[in-house]
């Protein structure tokens, strides 16, 4: 597993382990903000919304928005695993929010960081 993939899986594990029920997702907002800041991306935040712009952001260029949510629903009684334990079995990671929308959010962050400081892109 390469470093970026390890970082993404590690972030997903932290997100699963951090309760973030709708309207109470400040702690996962903190995680996402710190993750971006640790990688030099200068994140911004308003309430629980966290975002960052590419290093060479130019308002004259079209901008692509990579967007996801980071809250979850409450685990229900039929949940068969510890909802806040990120459990890896084979090539799958289980836990509340690991699929909706943890994996997609973490994947979007990985894509953003891949392009973050690349020069001469047609889009922000």
PDB file of C-alpha atoms in Angstrom:
ATOM      1  CA  UNK A   1       0.000   0.000   0.000  1.00  0.00           C
ATOM      2  CA  UNK A   2       1.448   3.404  -0.952  1.00  0.00           C
ATOM      3  CA  UNK A   3       1.709   6.335   1.463  1.00  0.00           C
ATOM      4  CA  UNK A   4      -1.333   8.202   0.112  1.00  0.00           C
ATOM      5  CA  UNK A   5      -3.478   5.104   0.376  1.00  0.00           C
ATOM      6  CA  UNK A   6      -2.251   4.441   3.926  1.00  0.00           C
ATOM      7  CA  UNK A   7      -3.058   8.053   4.871  1.00  0.00           C
ATOM      8  CA  UNK A   8      -6.539   7.772   3.345  1.00  0.00           C
ATOM      9  CA  UNK A   9      -7.312   4.494   5.127  1.00  0.00           C
ATOM     10  CA  UNK A  10      -5.977   5.955   8.380  1.00  0.00           C
ATOM     11  CA  UNK A  11      -8.233   8.990   8.018  1.00  0.00           C
ATOM     12  CA  UNK A  12     -11.225   6.767   7.259  1.00  0.00           C
ATOM     13  CA  UNK A  13     -10.507   4.715  10.380  1.00  0.00           C
ATOM     14  CA  UNK A  14     -10.407   7.911  12.471  1.00  0.00           C
ATOM     15  CA  UNK A  15     -13.648   9.170  10.930  1.00  0.00           C
ATOM     16  CA  UNK A  16     -15.428   5.894  11.719  1.00  0.00           C
ATOM     17  CA  UNK A  17     -14.133   5.973  15.305  1.00  0.00           C
ATOM     18  CA  UNK A  18     -15.400   9.537  15.807  1.00  0.00           C
ATOM     19  CA  UNK A  19     -19.167   9.835  16.348  1.00  0.00           C
ATOM     20  CA  UNK A  20     -20.586  12.371  13.903  1.00  0.00           C
ATOM     21  CA  UNK A  21     -24.353  12.049  14.010  1.00  0.00           C
ATOM     22  CA  UNK A  22     -26.094  14.698  11.904  1.00  0.00           C
ATOM     23  CA  UNK A  23     -25.917  18.157  13.482  1.00  0.00           C
ATOM     24  CA  UNK A  24     -23.161  16.942  15.819  1.00  0.00           C
ATOM     25  CA  UNK A  25     -20.233  16.520  13.439  1.00  0.00           C
ATOM     26  CA  UNK A  26     -17.827  19.098  14.910  1.00  0.00           C
ATOM     27  CA  UNK A  27     -15.289  16.409  15.862  1.00  0.00           C
ATOM     28  CA  UNK A  28     -15.068  15.005  12.338  1.00  0.00           C
ATOM     29  CA  UNK A  29     -14.832  18.595  11.088  1.00  0.00           C
ATOM     30  CA  UNK A  30     -11.832  18.979  13.411  1.00  0.00           C
ATOM     31  CA  UNK A  31     -10.277  15.805  11.968  1.00  0.00           C
ATOM     32  CA  UNK A  32     -10.729  16.913   8.366  1.00  0.00           C
ATOM     33  CA  UNK A  33      -9.402  20.400   9.081  1.00  0.00           C
ATOM     34  CA  UNK A  34      -6.329  18.983  10.839  1.00  0.00           C
ATOM     35  CA  UNK A  35      -5.734  16.431   8.060  1.00  0.00           C
ATOM     36  CA  UNK A  36      -5.651  19.176   5.423  1.00  0.00           C
ATOM     37  CA  UNK A  37      -3.595  21.546   7.596  1.00  0.00           C
ATOM     38  CA  UNK A  38      -0.980  18.855   8.302  1.00  0.00           C
ATOM     39  CA  UNK A  39      -0.502  18.542   4.551  1.00  0.00           C
ATOM     40  CA  UNK A  40      -0.122  22.301   4.019  1.00  0.00           C
ATOM     41  CA  UNK A  41      -3.472  22.819   2.319  1.00  0.00           C
ATOM     42  CA  UNK A  42      -4.590  25.876   4.404  1.00  0.00           C
ATOM     43  CA  UNK A  43      -8.125  24.662   5.151  1.00  0.00           C
ATOM     44  CA  UNK A  44     -10.956  27.030   5.966  1.00  0.00           C
ATOM     45  CA  UNK A  45     -13.990  26.323   8.075  1.00  0.00           C
ATOM     46  CA  UNK A  46     -17.450  27.690   8.702  1.00  0.00           C
ATOM     47  CA  UNK A  47     -19.337  25.781  11.392  1.00  0.00           C
ATOM     48  CA  UNK A  48     -18.771  22.140  10.382  1.00  0.00           C
ATOM     49  CA  UNK A  49     -18.044  22.862   6.733  1.00  0.00           C
ATOM     50  CA  UNK A  50     -14.368  22.437   5.852  1.00  0.00           C
ATOM     51  CA  UNK A  51     -12.791  23.366   2.524  1.00  0.00           C
ATOM     52  CA  UNK A  52      -9.488  24.209   0.906  1.00  0.00           C
ATOM     53  CA  UNK A  53      -8.374  25.715  -2.366  1.00  0.00           C
ATOM     54  CA  UNK A  54      -5.570  24.426  -4.547  1.00  0.00           C
ATOM     55  CA  UNK A  55      -2.152  26.041  -4.058  1.00  0.00           C
ATOM     56  CA  UNK A  56      -2.287  27.825  -7.410  1.00  0.00           C
ATOM     57  CA  UNK A  57      -5.923  28.885  -7.145  1.00  0.00           C
ATOM     58  CA  UNK A  58      -6.744  31.459  -9.817  1.00  0.00           C
ATOM     59  CA  UNK A  59     -10.217  33.033  -9.821  1.00  0.00           C
ATOM     60  CA  UNK A  60      -9.939  33.467 -13.606  1.00  0.00           C
ATOM     61  CA  UNK A  61      -9.915  29.675 -14.116  1.00  0.00           C
ATOM     62  CA  UNK A  62     -12.974  27.426 -13.864  1.00  0.00           C
ATOM     63  CA  UNK A  63     -13.226  25.677 -10.501  1.00  0.00           C
ATOM     64  CA  UNK A  64     -14.137  22.056  -9.836  1.00  0.00           C
ATOM     65  CA  UNK A  65     -15.767  21.456  -6.454  1.00  0.00           C
ATOM     66  CA  UNK A  66     -15.113  18.122  -4.782  1.00  0.00           C
ATOM     67  CA  UNK A  67     -17.888  17.859  -2.216  1.00  0.00           C
ATOM     68  CA  UNK A  68     -19.141  15.358   0.351  1.00  0.00           C
ATOM     69  CA  UNK A  69     -20.718  15.230   3.790  1.00  0.00           C
ATOM     70  CA  UNK A  70     -19.090  13.801   6.904  1.00  0.00           C
ATOM     71  CA  UNK A  71     -22.042  13.193   9.199  1.00  0.00           C
ATOM     72  CA  UNK A  72     -23.717   9.840   9.804  1.00  0.00           C
ATOM     73  CA  UNK A  73     -27.068   8.576  10.956  1.00  0.00           C
ATOM     74  CA  UNK A  74     -27.455   7.078  14.423  1.00  0.00           C
ATOM     75  CA  UNK A  75     -26.634   3.385  14.544  1.00  0.00           C
ATOM     76  CA  UNK A  76     -29.809   1.345  14.898  1.00  0.00           C
ATOM     77  CA  UNK A  77     -30.445  -1.735  16.984  1.00  0.00           C
ATOM     78  CA  UNK A  78     -29.931  -4.053  14.023  1.00  0.00           C
ATOM     79  CA  UNK A  79     -26.295  -2.988  13.640  1.00  0.00           C
ATOM     80  CA  UNK A  80     -24.260  -6.184  14.140  1.00  0.00           C
ATOM     81  CA  UNK A  81     -20.833  -4.608  14.712  1.00  0.00           C
ATOM     82  CA  UNK A  82     -19.453  -1.915  16.967  1.00  0.00           C
ATOM     83  CA  UNK A  83     -20.446   1.065  14.799  1.00  0.00           C
ATOM     84  CA  UNK A  84     -17.459   3.138  15.943  1.00  0.00           C
ATOM     85  CA  UNK A  85     -14.790   0.475  15.466  1.00  0.00           C
ATOM     86  CA  UNK A  86     -13.129   0.571  12.069  1.00  0.00           C
ATOM     87  CA  UNK A  87     -12.693  -3.118  11.381  1.00  0.00           C
ATOM     88  CA  UNK A  88     -10.644  -4.255   8.386  1.00  0.00           C
ATOM     89  CA  UNK A  89     -11.461  -7.677   7.012  1.00  0.00           C
ATOM     90  CA  UNK A  90      -9.633  -8.589   3.823  1.00  0.00           C
ATOM     91  CA  UNK A  91      -9.878  -5.581   1.532  1.00  0.00           C
ATOM     92  CA  UNK A  92     -12.929  -4.070   3.288  1.00  0.00           C
ATOM     93  CA  UNK A  93     -13.236  -1.591   6.104  1.00  0.00           C
ATOM     94  CA  UNK A  94     -16.407  -1.804   8.203  1.00  0.00           C
ATOM     95  CA  UNK A  95     -17.855   0.810  10.534  1.00  0.00           C
ATOM     96  CA  UNK A  96     -20.581   3.445  10.713  1.00  0.00           C
ATOM     97  CA  UNK A  97     -20.051   5.951   7.916  1.00  0.00           C
ATOM     98  CA  UNK A  98     -17.307   3.938   6.228  1.00  0.00           C
ATOM     99  CA  UNK A  99     -19.343   3.735   3.042  1.00  0.00           C
ATOM    100  CA  UNK A 100     -21.673   6.732   3.363  1.00  0.00           C
ATOM    101  CA  UNK A 101     -19.888   8.969   3.013  1.00  0.00           C
ATOM    102  CA  UNK A 102     -16.524   8.290   4.615  1.00  0.00           C
ATOM    103  CA  UNK A 103     -14.958   6.425   1.717  1.00  0.00           C
ATOM    104  CA  UNK A 104     -16.130   8.935  -0.883  1.00  0.00           C
ATOM    105  CA  UNK A 105     -15.092  11.924   1.242  1.00  0.00           C
ATOM    106  CA  UNK A 106     -11.654  10.473   1.916  1.00  0.00           C
ATOM    107  CA  UNK A 107     -11.261   9.606  -1.783  1.00  0.00           C
ATOM    108  CA  UNK A 108     -12.134  13.177  -2.741  1.00  0.00           C
ATOM    109  CA  UNK A 109      -9.558  14.491  -0.265  1.00  0.00           C
ATOM    110  CA  UNK A 110      -6.918  12.150  -1.704  1.00  0.00           C
ATOM    111  CA  UNK A 111      -7.708  13.363  -5.243  1.00  0.00           C
ATOM    112  CA  UNK A 112      -7.563  17.000  -4.079  1.00  0.00           C
ATOM    113  CA  UNK A 113      -4.178  16.476  -2.408  1.00  0.00           C
ATOM    114  CA  UNK A 114      -2.855  14.700  -5.502  1.00  0.00           C
ATOM    115  CA  UNK A 115      -3.558  17.787  -7.627  1.00  0.00           C
ATOM    116  CA  UNK A 116      -3.131  20.377  -4.842  1.00  0.00           C
ATOM    117  CA  UNK A 117       0.195  21.871  -5.921  1.00  0.00           C
ATOM    118  CA  UNK A 118       0.412  20.822  -9.569  1.00  0.00           C
ATOM    119  CA  UNK A 119       1.190  23.688 -11.919  1.00  0.00           C
ATOM    120  CA  UNK A 120      -0.525  24.670 -15.172  1.00  0.00           C
ATOM    121  CA  UNK A 121      -3.799  22.879 -14.594  1.00  0.00           C
ATOM    122  CA  UNK A 122      -6.779  24.058 -16.668  1.00  0.00           C
ATOM    123  CA  UNK A 123      -9.016  24.064 -13.587  1.00  0.00           C
ATOM    124  CA  UNK A 124      -8.769  24.993  -9.929  1.00  0.00           C
TER     125      UNK A 124
END
